[in-house]
Amino acid sequence: MQYLKQINTWFLCVAVTLAAPVWADEKSQKQGLKIAQERKDRDRGWQNSVAEITMILRNASGQEATREMRVDSLEMQEDGDKALTVFESPRDVSGTAFLSFSHAMEPDEQWIYLPAIKRVKRIASRNKSGPFMSSEFAFEDMTSFEVEKFNYDFLREDTYQGDKVYVIEQIPQDEFSGYSKQIVWIDQEHYRVRKVDFFDRKGDELKTLEFEDYESYEVDGKTFWRPKRSYMFNHQTGKSTELITDELVFKQDLDESDFDKNSLRRAR
């Protein structure tokens, strides 16, 4: 009888040991999802915004090309957000307009108007990993963050530039994503994204995106944080793209009619 008790105890210990990693995985996935949801919840209610942005393209030798653009954004309550980007200079890209409809559960919709050929071109889902206007940002990077687009895993707590952060892994659910995974650093105080490491479809490190110089904005009594500088570096090519927000204002006279793909040609 004592022998049988020992055998049963041994089997129980083995069962608990084998089950523990599964439980740990489920727990870390739930924790990662919870952090992502809090990040999104903290950024609800900003309504709309207009930003004047400078884009700086740098090749591996450090040579620069500068572009000026305006980005109008519209928060959508039941779906992903909408954004209209209009390039204002230099002359060779002036008048180019890019429209993005982000979605939570379905593929994003994107169109670009090229004034040189006077044509609106739809960006196919399978081409979303391509470069946006020769920058290190892909078309899929130019959409709003929606929780449902990823699966999550909590990795650890850490520090980033002196601030306590959560480090989570998010895996795109879209089969046409150019990324196998993203590692995201989110500060624990305000749930602002501080850094993202992107990995290509082979699992190799591809790019790092850093957000700096955050400023706070008040909209109807709620605080929203936006970075003044976003810096994307491509580890595989040595190229980089820097986005500098020169001006940003909220609660402008914008509605859905301002984000019509049929009016891309008239966007100024």
Short mmCIF file of N, CA and C in Angstrom, two decimals, residues 45-139:
data_model
loop_
_atom_site.label_atom_id
_atom_site.label_comp_id
_atom_site.label_asym_id
_atom_site.label_seq_id
_atom_site.Cartn_x
_atom_site.Cartn_y
_atom_site.Cartn_z
N GLY A 45 -10.36 58.43 -27.31
CA GLY A 45 -11.04 59.69 -27.02
C GLY A 45 -10.37 60.93 -27.57
N TRP A 46 -9.34 60.78 -28.41
CA TRP A 46 -8.64 61.96 -28.93
C TRP A 46 -9.36 62.57 -30.14
N GLN A 47 -10.31 61.87 -30.72
CA GLN A 47 -11.23 62.37 -31.76
C GLN A 47 -10.58 62.55 -33.14
N ASN A 48 -9.75 63.56 -33.29
CA ASN A 48 -9.04 63.74 -34.56
C ASN A 48 -7.84 64.64 -34.34
N SER A 49 -6.94 64.65 -35.31
CA SER A 49 -5.74 65.49 -35.18
C SER A 49 -5.19 65.84 -36.55
N VAL A 50 -4.40 66.92 -36.57
CA VAL A 50 -3.68 67.34 -37.76
C VAL A 50 -2.23 67.58 -37.36
N ALA A 51 -1.31 66.95 -38.08
CA ALA A 51 0.11 67.07 -37.74
C ALA A 51 0.91 67.51 -38.95
N GLU A 52 1.88 68.38 -38.71
CA GLU A 52 2.87 68.76 -39.71
C GLU A 52 4.16 68.01 -39.36
N ILE A 53 4.64 67.22 -40.30
CA ILE A 53 5.74 66.30 -40.01
C ILE A 53 6.85 66.43 -41.05
N THR A 54 8.07 66.37 -40.56
CA THR A 54 9.25 66.32 -41.43
C THR A 54 9.76 64.90 -41.46
N MET A 55 9.94 64.36 -42.66
CA MET A 55 10.50 63.02 -42.84
C MET A 55 11.93 63.15 -43.36
N ILE A 56 12.86 62.53 -42.69
CA ILE A 56 14.27 62.56 -43.10
C ILE A 56 14.70 61.14 -43.46
N LEU A 57 15.07 60.94 -44.71
CA LEU A 57 15.56 59.65 -45.19
C LEU A 57 17.08 59.67 -45.19
N ARG A 58 17.70 58.64 -44.65
CA ARG A 58 19.17 58.54 -44.65
C ARG A 58 19.60 57.20 -45.22
N ASN A 59 20.55 57.24 -46.14
CA ASN A 59 21.09 55.98 -46.65
C ASN A 59 22.20 55.49 -45.75
N ALA A 60 22.82 54.36 -46.10
CA ALA A 60 23.83 53.76 -45.24
C ALA A 60 25.06 54.64 -45.10
N SER A 61 25.27 55.57 -46.03
CA SER A 61 26.42 56.48 -45.97
C SER A 61 26.11 57.76 -45.21
N GLY A 62 24.86 57.92 -44.78
CA GLY A 62 24.48 59.10 -44.02
C GLY A 62 23.94 60.25 -44.85
N GLN A 63 23.82 60.06 -46.17
CA GLN A 63 23.27 61.11 -47.02
C GLN A 63 21.77 61.24 -46.74
N GLU A 64 21.29 62.49 -46.73
CA GLU A 64 19.91 62.75 -46.32
C GLU A 64 19.05 63.31 -47.45
N ALA A 65 17.77 62.98 -47.37
CA ALA A 65 16.74 63.60 -48.21
C ALA A 65 15.58 63.94 -47.28
N THR A 66 15.03 65.14 -47.42
CA THR A 66 13.99 65.62 -46.50
C THR A 66 12.67 65.83 -47.23
N ARG A 67 11.60 65.45 -46.57
CA ARG A 67 10.26 65.64 -47.11
C ARG A 67 9.37 66.27 -46.05
N GLU A 68 8.44 67.07 -46.48
CA GLU A 68 7.47 67.69 -45.57
C GLU A 68 6.09 67.13 -45.89
N MET A 69 5.33 66.80 -44.85
CA MET A 69 4.01 66.23 -45.08
C MET A 69 3.04 66.61 -43.97
N ARG A 70 1.77 66.52 -44.31
CA ARG A 70 0.69 66.75 -43.35
C ARG A 70 -0.07 65.45 -43.15
N VAL A 71 -0.38 65.14 -41.90
CA VAL A 71 -1.12 63.91 -41.61
C VAL A 71 -2.39 64.26 -40.84
N ASP A 72 -3.53 64.00 -41.48
CA ASP A 72 -4.83 64.16 -40.82
C ASP A 72 -5.27 62.78 -40.32
N SER A 73 -5.71 62.71 -39.07
CA SER A 73 -6.11 61.43 -38.48
C SER A 73 -7.49 61.55 -37.86
N LEU A 74 -8.28 60.48 -38.00
CA LEU A 74 -9.64 60.45 -37.48
C LEU A 74 -9.84 59.18 -36.66
N GLU A 75 -10.20 59.36 -35.39
CA GLU A 75 -10.45 58.21 -34.54
C GLU A 75 -11.83 57.63 -34.85
N MET A 76 -11.88 56.31 -35.00
CA MET A 76 -13.14 55.62 -35.26
C MET A 76 -13.50 54.79 -34.03
N GLN A 77 -14.75 54.86 -33.64
CA GLN A 77 -15.16 54.22 -32.39
C GLN A 77 -15.31 52.71 -32.50
N GLU A 78 -15.79 52.23 -33.64
CA GLU A 78 -16.10 50.80 -33.77
C GLU A 78 -15.10 50.06 -34.65
N ASP A 79 -14.04 50.73 -35.07
CA ASP A 79 -13.08 50.11 -35.98
C ASP A 79 -11.74 50.80 -35.84
N GLY A 80 -10.79 50.42 -36.70
CA GLY A 80 -9.51 51.09 -36.69
C GLY A 80 -9.63 52.52 -37.21
N ASP A 81 -8.61 53.32 -37.00
CA ASP A 81 -8.65 54.73 -37.34
C ASP A 81 -8.37 54.96 -38.83
N LYS A 82 -8.65 56.19 -39.28
CA LYS A 82 -8.39 56.59 -40.65
C LYS A 82 -7.32 57.68 -40.65
N ALA A 83 -6.50 57.68 -41.69
CA ALA A 83 -5.44 58.69 -41.79
C ALA A 83 -5.21 59.08 -43.24
N LEU A 84 -4.99 60.36 -43.45
CA LEU A 84 -4.68 60.90 -44.77
C LEU A 84 -3.35 61.64 -44.68
N THR A 85 -2.38 61.18 -45.46
CA THR A 85 -1.05 61.80 -45.50
C THR A 85 -0.86 62.49 -46.84
N VAL A 86 -0.52 63.77 -46.81
CA VAL A 86 -0.30 64.54 -48.03
C VAL A 86 1.11 65.10 -48.01
N PHE A 87 1.90 64.78 -49.04
CA PHE A 87 3.26 65.30 -49.13
C PHE A 87 3.24 66.69 -49.76
N GLU A 88 3.93 67.62 -49.08
CA GLU A 88 3.92 69.02 -49.50
C GLU A 88 5.21 69.45 -50.18
N SER A 89 6.32 68.76 -49.90
CA SER A 89 7.60 69.06 -50.54
C SER A 89 8.54 67.86 -50.32
N PRO A 90 9.57 67.74 -51.18
CA PRO A 90 9.97 68.60 -52.31
C PRO A 90 9.06 68.40 -53.52
N ARG A 91 9.43 69.05 -54.60
CA ARG A 91 8.55 69.11 -55.76
C ARG A 91 8.26 67.73 -56.35
N ASP A 92 9.24 66.82 -56.31
CA ASP A 92 9.04 65.53 -56.98
C ASP A 92 8.01 64.65 -56.28
N VAL A 93 7.67 64.95 -55.02
CA VAL A 93 6.64 64.16 -54.34
C VAL A 93 5.44 65.02 -53.93
N SER A 94 5.52 66.31 -54.16
CA SER A 94 4.44 67.22 -53.76
C SER A 94 3.12 66.79 -54.40
N GLY A 95 2.07 66.73 -53.61
CA GLY A 95 0.77 66.32 -54.10
C GLY A 95 0.48 64.85 -53.97
N THR A 96 1.51 64.05 -53.65
CA THR A 96 1.28 62.63 -53.39
C THR A 96 0.44 62.50 -52.13
N ALA A 97 -0.60 61.70 -52.20
CA ALA A 97 -1.51 61.54 -51.06
C ALA A 97 -1.71 60.06 -50.76
N PHE A 98 -1.72 59.74 -49.48
CA PHE A 98 -1.85 58.35 -49.04
C PHE A 98 -2.99 58.26 -48.03
N LEU A 99 -3.93 57.36 -48.30
CA LEU A 99 -5.10 57.20 -47.45
C LEU A 99 -5.10 55.79 -46.86
N SER A 100 -5.31 55.72 -45.55
CA SER A 100 -5.28 54.42 -44.85
C SER A 100 -6.50 54.26 -43.98
N PHE A 101 -7.22 53.15 -44.17
CA PHE A 101 -8.32 52.76 -43.30
C PHE A 101 -7.85 51.54 -42.50
N SER A 102 -7.59 51.73 -41.23
CA SER A 102 -7.19 50.60 -40.39
C SER A 102 -8.43 49.83 -39.95
N HIS A 103 -8.27 48.53 -39.81
CA HIS A 103 -9.37 47.69 -39.34
C HIS A 103 -8.87 46.77 -38.23
N ALA A 104 -9.76 46.44 -37.33
CA ALA A 104 -9.39 45.56 -36.22
C ALA A 104 -9.40 44.09 -36.62
N MET A 105 -10.43 43.68 -37.35
CA MET A 105 -10.63 42.27 -37.64
C MET A 105 -10.39 41.89 -39.10
N GLU A 106 -10.37 42.87 -39.99
CA GLU A 106 -10.22 42.59 -41.40
C GLU A 106 -8.98 43.29 -41.94
N PRO A 107 -8.52 42.92 -43.15
CA PRO A 107 -7.33 43.57 -43.71
C PRO A 107 -7.51 45.08 -43.84
N ASP A 108 -6.44 45.82 -43.56
CA ASP A 108 -6.47 47.26 -43.72
C ASP A 108 -6.66 47.61 -45.20
N GLU A 109 -7.21 48.79 -45.44
CA GLU A 109 -7.37 49.28 -46.81
C GLU A 109 -6.50 50.52 -46.99
N GLN A 110 -5.75 50.55 -48.09
CA GLN A 110 -4.84 51.66 -48.33
C GLN A 110 -4.81 52.02 -49.81
N TRP A 111 -4.72 53.34 -50.08
CA TRP A 111 -4.65 53.84 -51.44
C TRP A 111 -3.59 54.94 -51.48
N ILE A 112 -2.96 55.10 -52.63
CA ILE A 112 -2.00 56.18 -52.81
C ILE A 112 -2.26 56.86 -54.16
N TYR A 113 -2.25 58.19 -54.13
CA TYR A 113 -2.40 58.97 -55.35
C TYR A 113 -1.04 59.48 -55.79
N LEU A 114 -0.67 59.18 -57.03
CA LEU A 114 0.61 59.59 -57.59
C LEU A 114 0.35 60.66 -58.65
N PRO A 115 0.65 61.91 -58.34
CA PRO A 115 0.33 63.01 -59.28
C PRO A 115 1.06 62.91 -60.62
N ALA A 116 2.23 62.27 -60.62
CA ALA A 116 3.00 62.18 -61.87
C ALA A 116 2.23 61.41 -62.94
N ILE A 117 1.44 60.42 -62.50
CA ILE A 117 0.66 59.63 -63.46
C ILE A 117 -0.84 59.88 -63.29
N LYS A 118 -1.18 60.81 -62.36
CA LYS A 118 -2.57 61.17 -62.10
C LYS A 118 -3.45 59.93 -61.88
N ARG A 119 -2.99 59.10 -60.98
CA ARG A 119 -3.69 57.84 -60.77
C ARG A 119 -3.73 57.47 -59.30
N VAL A 120 -4.90 56.94 -58.86
CA VAL A 120 -5.03 56.39 -57.51
C VAL A 120 -4.77 54.89 -57.59
N LYS A 121 -3.84 54.44 -56.78
CA LYS A 121 -3.47 53.03 -56.78
C LYS A 121 -3.79 52.41 -55.43
N ARG A 122 -4.46 51.28 -55.44
CA ARG A 122 -4.76 50.58 -54.20
C ARG A 122 -3.57 49.71 -53.82
N ILE A 123 -3.21 49.73 -52.53
CA ILE A 123 -2.11 48.90 -52.04
C ILE A 123 -2.69 47.53 -51.69
N ALA A 124 -2.28 46.51 -52.41
CA ALA A 124 -2.78 45.16 -52.17
C ALA A 124 -2.28 44.65 -50.82
N SER A 125 -3.09 43.85 -50.17
CA SER A 125 -2.72 43.31 -48.86
C SER A 125 -1.40 42.56 -48.91
N ARG A 126 -1.16 41.84 -50.00
CA ARG A 126 0.08 41.07 -50.09
C ARG A 126 1.30 41.96 -50.30
N ASN A 127 1.09 43.25 -50.59
CA ASN A 127 2.20 44.19 -50.79
C ASN A 127 2.41 45.12 -49.61
N LYS A 128 1.72 44.88 -48.49
CA LYS A 128 1.76 45.80 -47.35
C LYS A 128 3.13 45.85 -46.68
N SER A 129 3.99 44.85 -46.94
CA SER A 129 5.33 44.87 -46.35
C SER A 129 6.30 45.72 -47.15
N GLY A 130 5.85 46.27 -48.28
CA GLY A 130 6.72 47.11 -49.10
C GLY A 130 6.99 48.45 -48.46
N PRO A 131 8.04 49.16 -48.90
CA PRO A 131 8.42 50.44 -48.28
C PRO A 131 7.45 51.56 -48.61
N PHE A 132 7.12 52.36 -47.62
CA PHE A 132 6.25 53.51 -47.81
C PHE A 132 7.08 54.69 -48.28
N MET A 133 6.87 55.12 -49.51
CA MET A 133 7.53 56.30 -50.08
C MET A 133 9.06 56.25 -49.90
N SER A 134 9.63 55.07 -50.19
CA SER A 134 11.09 54.84 -50.14
C SER A 134 11.67 54.98 -48.74
N SER A 135 10.84 54.96 -47.71
CA SER A 135 11.33 55.08 -46.34
C SER A 135 11.54 53.69 -45.74
N GLU A 136 12.00 53.66 -44.50
CA GLU A 136 12.18 52.39 -43.79
C GLU A 136 10.89 51.95 -43.09
N PHE A 137 9.84 52.75 -43.20
CA PHE A 137 8.53 52.35 -42.72
C PHE A 137 7.83 51.57 -43.83
N ALA A 138 7.21 50.46 -43.47
CA ALA A 138 6.42 49.69 -44.43
C ALA A 138 4.99 50.24 -44.45
N PHE A 139 4.25 49.88 -45.49
CA PHE A 139 2.85 50.31 -45.55
C PHE A 139 2.08 49.82 -44.32
#
